[in-house]
């Protein structure tokens, strides 16, 4: 609750929709944070997750949690307000079909390999890197340093992109092995 409610919304002033990662609410069970889907949904809505991404926890559990009083109506109202506000801001109340089209017409897919997008992605990556502690001045690595690079993703150009690569192509990715070798 502290991270989503106190820090994100109150201290940083975030206004918008907080969406769980794909299936993340039910992952709370697998990680031992919640004993079942009901508890996972309760923890997530109380923490400030407005929208559940592709799991059934909210749809199946929130009605019972509301009825029992374990989750107040105000928690659900806050989540719904954020989601509907985002839809309104995107113009979906005026035209609910505004953003529907063929997948190949999606600029994210069509222009996935454009130089402009790649330059923007590199700039975002550069700005997002954070070195928390460079103990013993390990970085930058010296050319003569030997490193054991092991594991199934070391030379896996498709897998390294992850499951959400959209129209990403293996030729667009740099494996960890190649990146380390060419650095």
Coordinates of C-alpha atoms in Angstrom, one line a residue:
X1 CA 0.0 0.0 0.0
X2 CA 2.8 2.4 0.8
X3 CA 4.3 2.3 -2.6
X4 CA 1.1 2.7 -4.7
X5 CA -0.9 4.9 -2.4
X6 CA 1.5 7.0 -0.3
X7 CA 4.5 7.3 -2.5
X8 CA 3.1 7.2 -6.1
X9 CA -0.2 9.0 -5.6
X10 CA 0.3 11.2 -2.6
X11 CA 4.0 12.1 -2.5
X12 CA 4.6 12.1 -6.3
X13 CA 1.1 13.2 -7.2
X14 CA 0.5 10.5 -9.8
X15 CA -2.9 10.9 -11.5
X16 CA -3.8 8.0 -13.7
X17 CA -4.5 4.3 -13.9
X18 CA -2.4 1.8 -12.1
X19 CA -2.6 -1.5 -14.0
X20 CA -1.3 -4.8 -12.8
X21 CA 1.1 -6.7 -15.0
X22 CA -0.2 -9.7 -17.0
X23 CA -1.7 -12.1 -14.4
X24 CA 0.3 -10.4 -11.6
X25 CA -2.6 -10.3 -9.1
X26 CA -2.8 -14.1 -9.0
X27 CA 1.0 -14.3 -8.9
X28 CA 0.6 -13.0 -5.3
X29 CA -0.5 -16.5 -4.4
X30 CA 2.5 -18.2 -6.1
X31 CA 4.9 -15.8 -4.3
X32 CA 3.3 -16.6 -0.9
X33 CA 1.9 -13.1 -0.4
X34 CA -1.8 -14.1 -0.6
X35 CA -3.3 -17.5 0.3
X36 CA -5.9 -17.5 -2.5
X37 CA -7.4 -15.4 -5.3
X38 CA -9.8 -13.6 -2.9
X39 CA -7.0 -12.4 -0.7
X40 CA -4.9 -11.5 -3.8
X41 CA -7.7 -9.3 -5.1
X42 CA -8.3 -7.7 -1.8
X43 CA -4.6 -6.8 -1.4
X44 CA -4.3 -5.5 -5.0
X45 CA -7.4 -3.2 -4.8
X46 CA -6.3 -1.9 -1.3
X47 CA -2.8 -1.3 -2.7
X48 CA -4.3 0.9 -5.5
X49 CA -4.3 -1.4 -8.5
X50 CA -7.1 0.1 -10.6
X51 CA -7.2 -2.5 -13.3
X52 CA -6.3 -6.1 -13.4
X53 CA -4.5 -7.2 -16.6
X54 CA -5.7 -10.5 -17.8
X55 CA -6.5 -12.5 -14.7
X56 CA -9.9 -13.2 -13.2
X57 CA -9.2 -12.1 -9.6
X58 CA -11.1 -8.8 -9.7
X59 CA -14.1 -10.1 -11.7
X60 CA -14.5 -13.2 -9.6
X61 CA -13.6 -11.9 -6.2
X62 CA -14.5 -8.2 -5.9
X63 CA -18.3 -8.7 -5.8
X64 CA -17.9 -11.0 -2.7
X65 CA -15.4 -8.7 -1.1
X66 CA -17.7 -5.8 -1.5
X67 CA -20.7 -7.7 -0.2
X68 CA -18.8 -8.9 2.9
X69 CA -17.5 -5.4 3.6
X70 CA -13.8 -6.5 3.4
X71 CA -13.4 -4.0 0.6
X72 CA -15.3 -0.7 0.9
X73 CA -17.2 0.7 -2.1
X74 CA -14.9 3.7 -2.1
X75 CA -11.9 1.5 -3.1
X76 CA -13.8 0.2 -6.1
X77 CA -15.1 3.7 -6.9
X78 CA -11.6 5.1 -6.9
X79 CA -10.4 2.4 -9.3
X80 CA -13.4 2.8 -11.6
X81 CA -13.0 6.6 -11.6
X82 CA -9.4 6.3 -12.8
X83 CA -10.2 3.7 -15.6
X84 CA -13.2 5.6 -16.9
X85 CA -11.2 8.9 -16.7
X86 CA -8.5 7.4 -18.9
X87 CA -11.1 6.2 -21.4
X88 CA -12.8 9.6 -21.4
X89 CA -9.4 11.3 -22.0
X90 CA -8.7 9.0 -24.9
X91 CA -12.0 10.0 -26.5
X92 CA -13.6 6.5 -26.1
X93 CA -16.9 7.9 -24.8
X94 CA -17.4 10.0 -27.9
X95 CA -16.3 7.2 -30.2
X96 CA -15.8 3.8 -28.6
X97 CA -14.4 2.4 -31.9
X98 CA -11.8 5.2 -32.3
X99 CA -8.8 3.0 -31.8
X100 CA -10.0 -0.3 -33.4
X101 CA -8.3 -1.4 -36.6
X102 CA -6.3 -4.1 -38.2
X103 CA -3.2 -5.2 -36.3
X104 CA -1.1 -4.4 -39.3
X105 CA -2.4 -0.8 -39.2
X106 CA -1.0 -0.3 -35.7
X107 CA 1.9 2.2 -35.9
X108 CA 3.6 0.3 -33.1
X109 CA 3.8 -2.8 -35.4
X110 CA 4.3 -1.0 -38.8
X111 CA 7.1 1.3 -37.6
X112 CA 8.7 -1.1 -35.0
X113 CA 12.0 -1.0 -36.9
X114 CA 12.1 2.7 -37.9
X115 CA 15.3 4.5 -37.1
X116 CA 13.4 7.2 -35.3
X117 CA 11.8 4.7 -32.9
X118 CA 15.1 2.9 -32.4
X119 CA 16.8 6.1 -31.5
X120 CA 14.0 7.0 -29.1
X121 CA 14.2 3.6 -27.5
X122 CA 18.0 3.9 -27.1
X123 CA 17.6 7.4 -25.5
X124 CA 15.0 6.1 -23.1
X125 CA 17.2 3.1 -22.2
X126 CA 20.2 5.5 -21.6
X127 CA 18.2 7.8 -19.3
X128 CA 16.6 4.9 -17.4
X129 CA 19.9 3.2 -16.4
X130 CA 20.8 3.5 -12.7
X131 CA 24.0 2.3 -11.1
X132 CA 23.1 1.9 -7.4
X133 CA 26.6 1.0 -6.2
X134 CA 29.9 0.6 -8.0
X135 CA 31.7 -1.1 -5.2
X136 CA 35.4 -1.6 -6.0
X137 CA 35.0 0.3 -9.2
X138 CA 33.9 -2.8 -11.1
X139 CA 32.3 -0.8 -13.9
X140 CA 33.2 0.0 -16.6
X141 CA 34.6 -3.5 -17.2
X142 CA 38.1 -3.7 -18.3
X143 CA 38.8 -5.3 -21.7
X144 CA 41.1 -8.0 -20.1
X145 CA 38.4 -9.0 -17.6
X146 CA 37.0 -12.5 -18.1
X147 CA 33.3 -13.1 -17.3
X148 CA 31.4 -16.4 -17.3
X149 CA 28.2 -15.8 -19.2
X150 CA 25.9 -18.8 -18.7
X151 CA 22.2 -19.6 -19.2
X152 CA 19.7 -20.2 -21.9
X153 CA 19.2 -16.5 -22.8
X154 CA 22.8 -15.7 -23.4
X155 CA 22.6 -16.3 -27.1
X156 CA 18.8 -16.2 -27.6
X157 CA 17.8 -13.3 -29.9
X158 CA 14.1 -14.1 -29.9
X159 CA 13.7 -15.0 -26.2
X160 CA 15.7 -12.0 -25.0
X161 CA 13.0 -9.7 -26.5
X162 CA 10.4 -11.2 -24.1
X163 CA 6.8 -12.2 -24.8
X164 CA 5.7 -8.7 -25.5
X165 CA 8.0 -7.8 -28.4
X166 CA 5.0 -7.0 -30.7
X167 CA 6.5 -7.0 -34.2
X168 CA 10.1 -7.3 -33.0
X169 CA 12.4 -9.4 -35.2
X170 CA 15.4 -11.4 -34.0
X171 CA 17.7 -9.2 -36.2
X172 CA 16.6 -6.2 -34.1
X173 CA 17.9 -7.6 -30.8
X174 CA 21.4 -7.9 -29.5
X175 CA 22.0 -11.0 -27.3
X176 CA 23.7 -10.6 -24.0
X177 CA 26.6 -12.6 -25.4
X178 CA 27.0 -10.3 -28.5
X179 CA 26.5 -7.2 -26.4
X180 CA 29.3 -8.3 -24.0
X181 CA 31.6 -9.4 -26.8
X182 CA 31.2 -6.2 -28.8
X183 CA 31.4 -3.8 -25.9

